[in-house]
Amino acid sequence: MEMQLDIQKLKKLRESKAWSQSHLADVSGISLRTIQRIEKSGIASQESAQSICSAYDILVTDIIVNEDIQVNIGPTFLSVARYKVEQMNIKATILSFFIAFIIAYFWSI
């Protein structure tokens, strides 16, 4: 199902982060050509709209033109994985693995 997105909101969101269309394509996992088409026409598939919203950390209803349309899109594996990696505290993760390694080492002695 195709959705009509607010072109002005899309451009303002991208410009507010000082992102190029190419950077948005990389962050969202969508091709540059698709980003260009969406910003020109405002028409996007549910998957593309969800990917863009995941990149901006907003809801699809924030950029859809007709808010009367019920959009019931669950999180995709890629968006959940991207969120988990972004929220991961690298130092805490390394420390946790180090402690687990030491415990496992002394447990086996």
mmCIF file of N, CA, C and O in Angstrom, residues 20-101:
data_model
loop_
_atom_site.group_PDB
_atom_site.id
_atom_site.type_symbol
_atom_site.label_atom_id
_atom_site.label_comp_id
_atom_site.label_asym_id
_atom_site.label_seq_id
_atom_site.Cartn_x
_atom_site.Cartn_y
_atom_site.Cartn_z
ATOM 1 N N SER A 20 22.462 14.873 3.946
ATOM 2 C CA SER A 20 22.206 14.850 2.509
ATOM 3 C C SER A 20 21.236 13.705 2.226
ATOM 4 O O SER A 20 20.999 12.849 3.086
ATOM 5 N N GLN A 21 20.708 13.695 1.028
ATOM 6 C CA GLN A 21 19.836 12.588 0.654
ATOM 7 C C GLN A 21 20.619 11.275 0.680
ATOM 8 O O GLN A 21 20.096 10.243 1.071
ATOM 9 N N SER A 22 21.873 11.355 0.302
ATOM 10 C CA SER A 22 22.727 10.172 0.300
ATOM 11 C C SER A 22 22.923 9.627 1.714
ATOM 12 O O SER A 22 22.876 8.417 1.938
ATOM 13 N N HIS A 23 23.119 10.530 2.682
ATOM 14 C CA HIS A 23 23.294 10.085 4.066
ATOM 15 C C HIS A 23 21.998 9.461 4.598
ATOM 16 O O HIS A 23 22.043 8.434 5.269
ATOM 17 N N LEU A 24 20.870 10.078 4.286
ATOM 18 C CA LEU A 24 19.580 9.510 4.701
ATOM 19 C C LEU A 24 19.397 8.124 4.100
ATOM 20 O O LEU A 24 18.913 7.211 4.773
ATOM 21 N N ALA A 25 19.805 7.965 2.856
ATOM 22 C CA ALA A 25 19.703 6.648 2.209
ATOM 23 C C ALA A 25 20.541 5.613 2.967
ATOM 24 O O ALA A 25 20.083 4.504 3.221
ATOM 25 N N ASP A 26 21.751 5.991 3.367
ATOM 26 C CA ASP A 26 22.610 5.070 4.115
ATOM 27 C C ASP A 26 22.011 4.722 5.472
ATOM 28 O O ASP A 26 21.995 3.565 5.869
ATOM 29 N N VAL A 27 21.534 5.734 6.191
ATOM 30 C CA VAL A 27 21.003 5.526 7.534
ATOM 31 C C VAL A 27 19.710 4.712 7.516
ATOM 32 O O VAL A 27 19.503 3.850 8.369
ATOM 33 N N SER A 28 18.873 4.962 6.536
ATOM 34 C CA SER A 28 17.575 4.285 6.487
ATOM 35 C C SER A 28 17.621 2.934 5.782
ATOM 36 O O SER A 28 16.689 2.143 5.914
ATOM 37 N N GLY A 29 18.680 2.678 5.033
ATOM 38 C CA GLY A 29 18.763 1.411 4.307
ATOM 39 C C GLY A 29 17.945 1.404 3.026
ATOM 40 O O GLY A 29 17.605 0.349 2.498
ATOM 41 N N ILE A 30 17.614 2.581 2.525
ATOM 42 C CA ILE A 30 16.847 2.732 1.289
ATOM 43 C C ILE A 30 17.795 3.285 0.226
ATOM 44 O O ILE A 30 18.730 4.010 0.542
ATOM 45 N N SER A 31 17.531 2.975 -1.027
ATOM 46 C CA SER A 31 18.405 3.479 -2.087
ATOM 47 C C SER A 31 18.258 4.998 -2.224
ATOM 48 O O SER A 31 17.209 5.573 -1.903
ATOM 49 N N LEU A 32 19.323 5.618 -2.701
ATOM 50 C CA LEU A 32 19.313 7.064 -2.917
ATOM 51 C C LEU A 32 18.204 7.442 -3.892
ATOM 52 O O LEU A 32 17.500 8.433 -3.681
ATOM 53 N N ARG A 33 18.031 6.670 -4.941
ATOM 54 C CA ARG A 33 16.996 6.951 -5.934
ATOM 55 C C ARG A 33 15.607 6.939 -5.304
ATOM 56 O O ARG A 33 14.762 7.768 -5.617
ATOM 57 N N THR A 34 15.367 6.018 -4.383
ATOM 58 C CA THR A 34 14.063 5.948 -3.713
ATOM 59 C C THR A 34 13.853 7.170 -2.831
ATOM 60 O O THR A 34 12.759 7.752 -2.813
ATOM 61 N N ILE A 35 14.891 7.594 -2.111
ATOM 62 C CA ILE A 35 14.795 8.813 -1.289
ATOM 63 C C ILE A 35 14.461 10.006 -2.169
ATOM 64 O O ILE A 35 13.578 10.822 -1.844
ATOM 65 N N GLN A 36 15.147 10.135 -3.309
ATOM 66 C CA GLN A 36 14.890 11.248 -4.227
ATOM 67 C C GLN A 36 13.450 11.222 -4.729
ATOM 68 O O GLN A 36 12.775 12.257 -4.781
ATOM 69 N N ARG A 37 12.971 10.024 -5.085
ATOM 70 C CA ARG A 37 11.600 9.892 -5.588
ATOM 71 C C ARG A 37 10.581 10.258 -4.514
ATOM 72 O O ARG A 37 9.609 10.975 -4.776
ATOM 73 N N ILE A 38 10.822 9.797 -3.288
ATOM 74 C CA ILE A 38 9.882 10.083 -2.197
ATOM 75 C C ILE A 38 9.843 11.579 -1.904
ATOM 76 O O ILE A 38 8.776 12.159 -1.714
ATOM 77 N N GLU A 39 11.014 12.229 -1.873
ATOM 78 C CA GLU A 39 11.028 13.672 -1.592
ATOM 79 C C GLU A 39 10.419 14.484 -2.729
ATOM 80 O O GLU A 39 9.967 15.599 -2.508
ATOM 81 N N LYS A 40 10.416 13.936 -3.924
ATOM 82 C CA LYS A 40 9.828 14.653 -5.053
ATOM 83 C C LYS A 40 8.322 14.447 -5.119
ATOM 84 O O LYS A 40 7.562 15.404 -5.257
ATOM 85 N N SER A 41 7.872 13.190 -4.982
ATOM 86 C CA SER A 41 6.454 12.893 -5.153
ATOM 87 C C SER A 41 5.681 12.805 -3.835
ATOM 88 O O SER A 41 4.477 13.019 -3.806
ATOM 89 N N GLY A 42 6.377 12.433 -2.751
ATOM 90 C CA GLY A 42 5.713 12.244 -1.475
ATOM 91 C C GLY A 42 5.068 10.873 -1.339
ATOM 92 O O GLY A 42 4.481 10.557 -0.316
ATOM 93 N N ILE A 43 5.196 10.044 -2.359
ATOM 94 C CA ILE A 43 4.582 8.720 -2.334
ATOM 95 C C ILE A 43 5.644 7.692 -1.940
ATOM 96 O O ILE A 43 6.735 7.661 -2.498
ATOM 97 N N ALA A 44 5.285 6.874 -0.948
ATOM 98 C CA ALA A 44 6.223 5.861 -0.457
ATOM 99 C C ALA A 44 5.462 4.612 -0.043
ATOM 100 O O ALA A 44 4.297 4.683 0.339
ATOM 101 N N SER A 45 6.148 3.490 -0.112
ATOM 102 C CA SER A 45 5.560 2.251 0.398
ATOM 103 C C SER A 45 5.599 2.304 1.929
ATOM 104 O O SER A 45 6.310 3.121 2.516
ATOM 105 N N GLN A 46 4.848 1.425 2.557
ATOM 106 C CA GLN A 46 4.852 1.375 4.020
ATOM 107 C C GLN A 46 6.250 1.071 4.540
ATOM 108 O O GLN A 46 6.683 1.650 5.534
ATOM 109 N N GLU A 47 6.957 0.157 3.861
ATOM 110 C CA GLU A 47 8.294 -0.221 4.303
ATOM 111 C C GLU A 47 9.268 0.950 4.216
ATOM 112 O O GLU A 47 10.057 1.184 5.130
ATOM 113 N N SER A 48 9.201 1.695 3.120
ATOM 114 C CA SER A 48 10.087 2.850 2.955
ATOM 115 C C SER A 48 9.761 3.927 3.983
ATOM 116 O O SER A 48 10.666 4.514 4.581
ATOM 117 N N ALA A 49 8.477 4.177 4.195
ATOM 118 C CA ALA A 49 8.071 5.180 5.180
ATOM 119 C C ALA A 49 8.546 4.786 6.576
ATOM 120 O O ALA A 49 9.062 5.620 7.330
ATOM 121 N N GLN A 50 8.414 3.512 6.911
ATOM 122 C CA GLN A 50 8.849 3.032 8.224
ATOM 123 C C GLN A 50 10.366 3.156 8.375
ATOM 124 O O GLN A 50 10.860 3.525 9.432
ATOM 125 N N SER A 51 11.101 2.850 7.315
ATOM 126 C CA SER A 51 12.562 2.948 7.372
ATOM 127 C C SER A 51 13.013 4.392 7.570
ATOM 128 O O SER A 51 13.929 4.667 8.344
ATOM 129 N N ILE A 52 12.367 5.307 6.875
ATOM 130 C CA ILE A 52 12.697 6.727 7.036
ATOM 131 C C ILE A 52 12.370 7.180 8.453
ATOM 132 O O ILE A 52 13.158 7.871 9.095
ATOM 133 N N CYS A 53 11.215 6.776 8.953
ATOM 134 C CA CYS A 53 10.819 7.158 10.308
ATOM 135 C C CYS A 53 11.757 6.568 11.354
ATOM 136 O O CYS A 53 12.055 7.207 12.357
ATOM 137 N N SER A 54 12.237 5.370 11.120
ATOM 138 C CA SER A 54 13.207 4.764 12.046
ATOM 139 C C SER A 54 14.499 5.569 12.066
ATOM 140 O O SER A 54 15.104 5.749 13.120
ATOM 141 N N ALA A 55 14.904 6.055 10.913
ATOM 142 C CA ALA A 55 16.130 6.860 10.840
ATOM 143 C C ALA A 55 15.970 8.158 11.629
ATOM 144 O O ALA A 55 16.924 8.629 12.262
ATOM 145 N N TYR A 56 14.778 8.737 11.597
ATOM 146 C CA TYR A 56 14.527 9.988 12.320
ATOM 147 C C TYR A 56 14.000 9.763 13.732
ATOM 148 O O TYR A 56 13.828 10.709 14.482
ATOM 149 N N ASP A 57 13.701 8.522 14.082
ATOM 150 C CA ASP A 57 13.134 8.169 15.384
ATOM 151 C C ASP A 57 11.796 8.870 15.610
ATOM 152 O O ASP A 57 11.561 9.503 16.633
ATOM 153 N N ILE A 58 10.926 8.767 14.596
ATOM 154 C CA ILE A 58 9.578 9.337 14.671
ATOM 155 C C ILE A 58 8.579 8.273 14.243
ATOM 156 O O ILE A 58 8.954 7.206 13.771
ATOM 157 N N LEU A 59 7.301 8.572 14.377
ATOM 158 C CA LEU A 59 6.231 7.672 13.937
ATOM 159 C C LEU A 59 5.818 8.014 12.518
ATOM 160 O O LEU A 59 5.951 9.160 12.087
ATOM 161 N N VAL A 60 5.291 7.037 11.808
ATOM 162 C CA VAL A 60 4.826 7.262 10.445
ATOM 163 C C VAL A 60 3.725 8.314 10.429
ATOM 164 O O VAL A 60 3.654 9.147 9.524
ATOM 165 N N THR A 61 2.901 8.314 11.447
ATOM 166 C CA THR A 61 1.807 9.285 11.501
ATOM 167 C C THR A 61 2.311 10.730 11.596
ATOM 168 O O THR A 61 1.562 11.653 11.327
ATOM 169 N N ASP A 62 3.577 10.924 11.953
ATOM 170 C CA ASP A 62 4.141 12.276 12.029
ATOM 171 C C ASP A 62 4.407 12.877 10.654
ATOM 172 O O ASP A 62 4.493 14.102 10.526
ATOM 173 N N ILE A 63 4.571 12.036 9.631
ATOM 174 C CA ILE A 63 4.896 12.568 8.305
ATOM 175 C C ILE A 63 3.855 12.228 7.241
ATOM 176 O O ILE A 63 3.998 12.627 6.103
ATOM 177 N N ILE A 64 2.814 11.517 7.622
ATOM 178 C CA ILE A 64 1.787 11.147 6.652
ATOM 179 C C ILE A 64 0.864 12.337 6.418
ATOM 180 O O ILE A 64 0.582 13.106 7.336
ATOM 181 N N VAL A 65 0.419 12.494 5.171
ATOM 182 C CA VAL A 65 -0.437 13.636 4.830
ATOM 183 C C VAL A 65 -1.832 13.443 5.399
ATOM 184 O O VAL A 65 -2.368 14.311 6.066
ATOM 185 N N ASN A 66 -2.432 12.296 5.182
ATOM 186 C CA ASN A 66 -3.788 12.034 5.651
ATOM 187 C C ASN A 66 -3.703 11.219 6.931
ATOM 188 O O ASN A 66 -3.522 10.019 6.891
ATOM 189 N N GLU A 67 -3.855 11.878 8.062
ATOM 190 C CA GLU A 67 -3.717 11.197 9.345
ATOM 191 C C GLU A 67 -4.926 10.333 9.682
ATOM 192 O O GLU A 67 -4.914 9.612 10.662
ATOM 193 N N ASP A 68 -5.979 10.391 8.859
ATOM 194 C CA ASP A 68 -7.151 9.557 9.096
ATOM 195 C C ASP A 68 -6.882 8.098 8.750
ATOM 196 O O ASP A 68 -7.594 7.212 9.199
ATOM 197 N N ILE A 69 -5.859 7.868 7.940
ATOM 198 C CA ILE A 69 -5.519 6.504 7.553
ATOM 199 C C ILE A 69 -4.880 5.811 8.741
ATOM 200 O O ILE A 69 -3.962 6.324 9.362
ATOM 201 N N GLN A 70 -5.384 4.638 9.053
ATOM 202 C CA GLN A 70 -4.818 3.852 10.146
ATOM 203 C C GLN A 70 -3.590 3.119 9.644
ATOM 204 O O GLN A 70 -3.659 2.356 8.701
ATOM 205 N N VAL A 71 -2.472 3.387 10.257
ATOM 206 C CA VAL A 71 -1.231 2.727 9.891
ATOM 207 C C VAL A 71 -0.827 1.846 11.054
ATOM 208 O O VAL A 71 -0.616 2.318 12.162
ATOM 209 N N ASN A 72 -0.751 0.570 10.791
ATOM 210 C CA ASN A 72 -0.405 -0.377 11.831
ATOM 211 C C ASN A 72 0.816 -1.167 11.374
ATOM 212 O O ASN A 72 0.703 -2.280 10.889
ATOM 213 N N ILE A 73 1.987 -0.531 11.497
ATOM 214 C CA ILE A 73 3.225 -1.157 11.061
ATOM 215 C C ILE A 73 4.047 -1.484 12.296
ATOM 216 O O ILE A 73 4.356 -0.614 13.097
ATOM 217 N N GLY A 74 4.384 -2.726 12.438
ATOM 218 C CA GLY A 74 5.225 -3.139 13.557
ATOM 219 C C GLY A 74 6.681 -2.892 13.225
ATOM 220 O O GLY A 74 7.043 -2.615 12.088
ATOM 221 N N PRO A 75 7.525 -2.986 14.221
ATOM 222 C CA PRO A 75 8.944 -2.778 13.974
ATOM 223 C C PRO A 75 9.515 -3.920 13.125
ATOM 224 O O PRO A 75 9.129 -5.073 13.287
ATOM 225 N N THR A 76 10.425 -3.562 12.234
ATOM 226 C CA THR A 76 11.090 -4.578 11.429
ATOM 227 C C THR A 76 12.340 -5.049 12.160
ATOM 228 O O THR A 76 12.835 -4.373 13.071
ATOM 229 N N PHE A 77 12.848 -6.193 11.763
ATOM 230 C CA PHE A 77 14.067 -6.718 12.386
ATOM 231 C C PHE A 77 15.212 -5.727 12.244
ATOM 232 O O PHE A 77 15.944 -5.472 13.190
ATOM 233 N N LEU A 78 15.340 -5.137 11.042
ATOM 234 C CA LEU A 78 16.430 -4.192 10.797
ATOM 235 C C LEU A 78 16.316 -2.967 11.691
ATOM 236 O O LEU A 78 17.307 -2.514 12.264
ATOM 237 N N SER A 79 15.110 -2.429 11.854
ATOM 238 C CA SER A 79 14.956 -1.236 12.681
ATOM 239 C C SER A 79 15.217 -1.547 14.156
ATOM 240 O O SER A 79 15.807 -0.738 14.868
ATOM 241 N N VAL A 80 14.803 -2.727 14.617
ATOM 242 C CA VAL A 80 15.051 -3.117 16.003
ATOM 243 C C VAL A 80 16.545 -3.323 16.231
ATOM 244 O O VAL A 80 17.110 -2.851 17.219
ATOM 245 N N ALA A 81 17.209 -4.004 15.291
ATOM 246 C CA ALA A 81 18.648 -4.236 15.418
ATOM 247 C C ALA A 81 19.411 -2.918 15.402
ATOM 248 O O ALA A 81 20.333 -2.708 16.201
ATOM 249 N N ARG A 82 19.026 -2.004 14.500
ATOM 250 C CA ARG A 82 19.690 -0.696 14.420
ATOM 251 C C ARG A 82 19.511 0.063 15.736
ATOM 252 O O ARG A 82 20.449 0.660 16.259
ATOM 253 N N TYR A 83 18.298 0.024 16.297
ATOM 254 C CA TYR A 83 18.037 0.719 17.561
ATOM 255 C C TYR A 83 18.885 0.124 18.680
ATOM 256 O O TYR A 83 19.480 0.855 19.468
ATOM 257 N N LYS A 84 18.959 -1.207 18.756
ATOM 258 C CA LYS A 84 19.739 -1.859 19.814
ATOM 259 C C LYS A 84 21.208 -1.494 19.718
ATOM 260 O O LYS A 84 21.855 -1.225 20.730
ATOM 261 N N VAL A 85 21.750 -1.483 18.513
ATOM 262 C CA VAL A 85 23.163 -1.143 18.335
ATOM 263 C C VAL A 85 23.413 0.315 18.706
ATOM 264 O O VAL A 85 24.405 0.641 19.356
ATOM 265 N N GLU A 86 22.497 1.212 18.311
ATOM 266 C CA GLU A 86 22.660 2.623 18.631
ATOM 267 C C GLU A 86 22.594 2.872 20.142
ATOM 268 O O GLU A 86 23.275 3.739 20.659
ATOM 269 N N GLN A 87 21.783 2.101 20.855
ATOM 270 C CA GLN A 87 21.602 2.300 22.282
ATOM 271 C C GLN A 87 22.638 1.561 23.124
ATOM 272 O O GLN A 87 22.728 1.777 24.323
ATOM 273 N N MET A 88 23.405 0.701 22.489
ATOM 274 C CA MET A 88 24.354 -0.129 23.212
ATOM 275 C C MET A 88 25.512 0.726 23.740
ATOM 276 O O MET A 88 26.097 1.520 23.021
ATOM 277 N N ASN A 89 25.819 0.539 24.980
ATOM 278 C CA ASN A 89 26.956 1.209 25.580
ATOM 279 C C ASN A 89 28.154 0.279 25.418
ATOM 280 O O ASN A 89 28.237 -0.765 26.059
ATOM 281 N N ILE A 90 29.072 0.657 24.561
ATOM 282 C CA ILE A 90 30.190 -0.207 24.200
ATOM 283 C C ILE A 90 31.056 -0.540 25.417
ATOM 284 O O ILE A 90 31.437 -1.695 25.632
ATOM 285 N N LYS A 91 31.360 0.444 26.241
ATOM 286 C CA LYS A 91 32.209 0.198 27.405
ATOM 287 C C LYS A 91 31.559 -0.802 28.361
ATOM 288 O O LYS A 91 32.221 -1.710 28.866
ATOM 289 N N ALA A 92 30.279 -0.651 28.615
ATOM 290 C CA ALA A 92 29.575 -1.570 29.515
ATOM 291 C C ALA A 92 29.535 -2.974 28.923
ATOM 292 O O ALA A 92 29.689 -3.963 29.645
ATOM 293 N N THR A 93 29.379 -3.060 27.619
ATOM 294 C CA THR A 93 29.345 -4.372 26.965
ATOM 295 C C THR A 93 30.693 -5.066 27.068
ATOM 296 O O THR A 93 30.769 -6.254 27.403
ATOM 297 N N ILE A 94 31.766 -4.344 26.799
ATOM 298 C CA ILE A 94 33.109 -4.926 26.886
ATOM 299 C C ILE A 94 33.399 -5.356 28.317
ATOM 300 O O ILE A 94 33.926 -6.451 28.559
ATOM 301 N N LEU A 95 33.050 -4.522 29.286
ATOM 302 C CA LEU A 95 33.269 -4.860 30.689
ATOM 303 C C LEU A 95 32.478 -6.112 31.079
ATOM 304 O O LEU A 95 33.003 -7.001 31.755
ATOM 305 N N SER A 96 31.240 -6.213 30.604
ATOM 306 C CA SER A 96 30.415 -7.386 30.912
ATOM 307 C C SER A 96 31.026 -8.660 30.341
ATOM 308 O O SER A 96 31.090 -9.688 31.019
ATOM 309 N N PHE A 97 31.490 -8.596 29.091
ATOM 310 C CA PHE A 97 32.130 -9.768 28.487
ATOM 311 C C PHE A 97 33.419 -10.129 29.214
ATOM 312 O O PHE A 97 33.729 -11.307 29.406
ATOM 313 N N PHE A 98 34.186 -9.134 29.626
ATOM 314 C CA PHE A 98 35.436 -9.382 30.341
ATOM 315 C C PHE A 98 35.159 -10.075 31.681
ATOM 316 O O PHE A 98 35.810 -11.055 32.037
ATOM 317 N N ILE A 99 34.191 -9.588 32.414
ATOM 318 C CA ILE A 99 33.825 -10.192 33.703
ATOM 319 C C ILE A 99 33.315 -11.613 33.495
ATOM 320 O O ILE A 99 33.684 -12.535 34.228
ATOM 321 N N ALA A 100 32.486 -11.813 32.477
ATOM 322 C CA ALA A 100 31.972 -13.156 32.184
ATOM 323 C C ALA A 100 33.114 -14.100 31.819
ATOM 324 O O ALA A 100 33.132 -15.269 32.235
ATOM 325 N N PHE A 101 34.091 -13.611 31.080
ATOM 326 C CA PHE A 101 35.245 -14.434 30.710
ATOM 327 C C PHE A 101 36.043 -14.840 31.944
ATOM 328 O O PHE A 101 36.418 -16.012 32.099
#
